[in-house]
PDB file of C-alpha atoms in Angstrom:
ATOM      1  CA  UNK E  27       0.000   0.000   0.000  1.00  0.00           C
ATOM      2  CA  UNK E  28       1.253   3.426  -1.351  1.00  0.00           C
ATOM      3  CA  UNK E  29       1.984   6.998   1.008  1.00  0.00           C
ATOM      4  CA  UNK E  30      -1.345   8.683   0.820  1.00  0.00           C
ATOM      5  CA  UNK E  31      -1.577  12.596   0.639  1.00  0.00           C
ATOM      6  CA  UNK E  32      -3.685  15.268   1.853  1.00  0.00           C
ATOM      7  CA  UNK E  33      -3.949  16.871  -1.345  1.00  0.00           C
ATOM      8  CA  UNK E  34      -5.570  20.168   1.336  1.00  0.00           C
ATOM      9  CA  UNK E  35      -2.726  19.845   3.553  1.00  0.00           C
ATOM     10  CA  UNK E  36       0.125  19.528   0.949  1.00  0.00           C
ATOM     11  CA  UNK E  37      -1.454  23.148  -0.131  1.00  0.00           C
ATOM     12  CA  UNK E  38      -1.351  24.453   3.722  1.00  0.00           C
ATOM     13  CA  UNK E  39       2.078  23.421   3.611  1.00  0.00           C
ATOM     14  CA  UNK E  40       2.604  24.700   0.328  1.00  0.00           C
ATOM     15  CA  UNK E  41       1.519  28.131   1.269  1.00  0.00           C
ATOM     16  CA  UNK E  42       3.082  28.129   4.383  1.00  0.00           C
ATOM     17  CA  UNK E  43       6.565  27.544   2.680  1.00  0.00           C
ATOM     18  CA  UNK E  44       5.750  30.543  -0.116  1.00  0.00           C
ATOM     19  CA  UNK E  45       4.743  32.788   2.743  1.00  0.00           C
ATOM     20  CA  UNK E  46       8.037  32.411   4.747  1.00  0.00           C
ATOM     21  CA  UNK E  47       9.985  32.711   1.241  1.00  0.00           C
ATOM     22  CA  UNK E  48       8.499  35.745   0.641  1.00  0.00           C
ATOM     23  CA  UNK E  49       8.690  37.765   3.775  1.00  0.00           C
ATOM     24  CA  UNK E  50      12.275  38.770   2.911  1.00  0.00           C
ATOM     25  CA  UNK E  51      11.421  40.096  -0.564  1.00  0.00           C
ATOM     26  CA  UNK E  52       7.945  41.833   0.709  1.00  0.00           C
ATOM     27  CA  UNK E  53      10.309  43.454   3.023  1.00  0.00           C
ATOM     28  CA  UNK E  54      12.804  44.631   0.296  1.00  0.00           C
ATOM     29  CA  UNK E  55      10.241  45.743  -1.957  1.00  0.00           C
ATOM     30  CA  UNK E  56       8.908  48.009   1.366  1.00  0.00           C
ATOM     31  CA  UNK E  57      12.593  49.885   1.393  1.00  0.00           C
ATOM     32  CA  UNK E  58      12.454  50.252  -2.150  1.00  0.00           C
ATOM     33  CA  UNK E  59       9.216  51.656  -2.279  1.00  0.00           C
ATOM     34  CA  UNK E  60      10.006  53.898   0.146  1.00  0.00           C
ATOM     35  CA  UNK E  61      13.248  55.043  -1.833  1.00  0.00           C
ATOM     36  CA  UNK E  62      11.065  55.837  -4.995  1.00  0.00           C
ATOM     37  CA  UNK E  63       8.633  57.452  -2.865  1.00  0.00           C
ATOM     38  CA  UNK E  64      11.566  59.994  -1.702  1.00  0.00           C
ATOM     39  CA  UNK E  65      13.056  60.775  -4.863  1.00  0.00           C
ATOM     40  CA  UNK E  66       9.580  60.884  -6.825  1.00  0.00           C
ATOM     41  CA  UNK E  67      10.469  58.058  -9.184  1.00  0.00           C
ATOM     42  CA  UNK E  68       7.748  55.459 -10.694  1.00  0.00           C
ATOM     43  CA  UNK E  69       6.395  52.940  -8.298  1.00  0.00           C
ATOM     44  CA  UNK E  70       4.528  51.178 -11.123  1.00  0.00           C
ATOM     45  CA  UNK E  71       7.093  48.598 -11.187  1.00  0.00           C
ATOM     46  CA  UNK E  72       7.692  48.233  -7.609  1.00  0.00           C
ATOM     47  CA  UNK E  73       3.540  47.524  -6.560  1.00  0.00           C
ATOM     48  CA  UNK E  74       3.133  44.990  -9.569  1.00  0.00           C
ATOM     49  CA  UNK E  75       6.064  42.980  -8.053  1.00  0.00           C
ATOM     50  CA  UNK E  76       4.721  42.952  -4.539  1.00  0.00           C
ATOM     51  CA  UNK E  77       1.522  42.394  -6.350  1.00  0.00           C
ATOM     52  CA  UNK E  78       2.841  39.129  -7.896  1.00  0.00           C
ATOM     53  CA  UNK E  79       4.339  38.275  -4.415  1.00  0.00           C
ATOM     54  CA  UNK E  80       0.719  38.337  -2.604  1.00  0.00           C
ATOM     55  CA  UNK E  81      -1.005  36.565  -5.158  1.00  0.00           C
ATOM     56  CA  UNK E  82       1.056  33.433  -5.519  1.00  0.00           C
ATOM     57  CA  UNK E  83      -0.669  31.847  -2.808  1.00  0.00           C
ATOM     58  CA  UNK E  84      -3.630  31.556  -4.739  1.00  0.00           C
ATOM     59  CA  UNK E  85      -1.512  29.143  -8.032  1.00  0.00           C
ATOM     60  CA  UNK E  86      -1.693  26.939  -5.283  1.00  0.00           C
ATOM     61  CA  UNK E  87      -5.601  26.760  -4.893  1.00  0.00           C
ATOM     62  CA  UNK E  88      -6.057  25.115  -8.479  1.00  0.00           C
ATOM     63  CA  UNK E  89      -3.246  22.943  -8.296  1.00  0.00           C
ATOM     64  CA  UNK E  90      -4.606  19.240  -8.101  1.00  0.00           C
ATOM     65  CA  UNK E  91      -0.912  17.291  -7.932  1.00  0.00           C
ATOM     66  CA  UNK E  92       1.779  16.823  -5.315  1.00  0.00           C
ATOM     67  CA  UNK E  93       4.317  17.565  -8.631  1.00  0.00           C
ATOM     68  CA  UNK E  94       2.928  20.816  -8.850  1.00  0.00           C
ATOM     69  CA  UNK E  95       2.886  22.083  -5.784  1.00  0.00           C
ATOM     70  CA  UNK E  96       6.611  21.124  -5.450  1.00  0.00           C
ATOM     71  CA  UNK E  97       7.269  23.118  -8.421  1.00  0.00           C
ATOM     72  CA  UNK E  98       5.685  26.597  -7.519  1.00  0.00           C
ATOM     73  CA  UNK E  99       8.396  28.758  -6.073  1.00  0.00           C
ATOM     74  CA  UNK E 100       8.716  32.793  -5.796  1.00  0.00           C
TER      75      UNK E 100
END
């Protein structure tokens, strides 16, 4: 008899691990924000990548395979 997975757990886990990977970078694109801010240069860039960071804990809501979840990184 095989391992059986959670498929719902794997993705707790899943987003768990994103969340903690991401923290550092969230935090980066703060300072950098905050740089732009102070010398009036275009945030555009800057909000769409903190943007992308947010939402990639919802790839993992339509994923339906262990293999997949192991391959969504930041």
């Amino acid at each position: 008899m095989g391992i059986i997975v959670d498929i719902n757990k794997a993705k707790e886990i899943t987003k768990d691990r994103l969340r903690i990977e991401r923290k550092s970078l969230l935090e980066a694109q703060d300072v950098a924000f905050q740089r732009a801010l102070e010398s009036n240069a275009d945030t555009s860039a800057i909000v769409a990548e903190k943007q992308r960071l947010r939402d990639i804990t919802n790839q993992v809501d339509t994923m339906t395979t262990v293999e997949e979840l192991k391959g969504v990184s930041l």
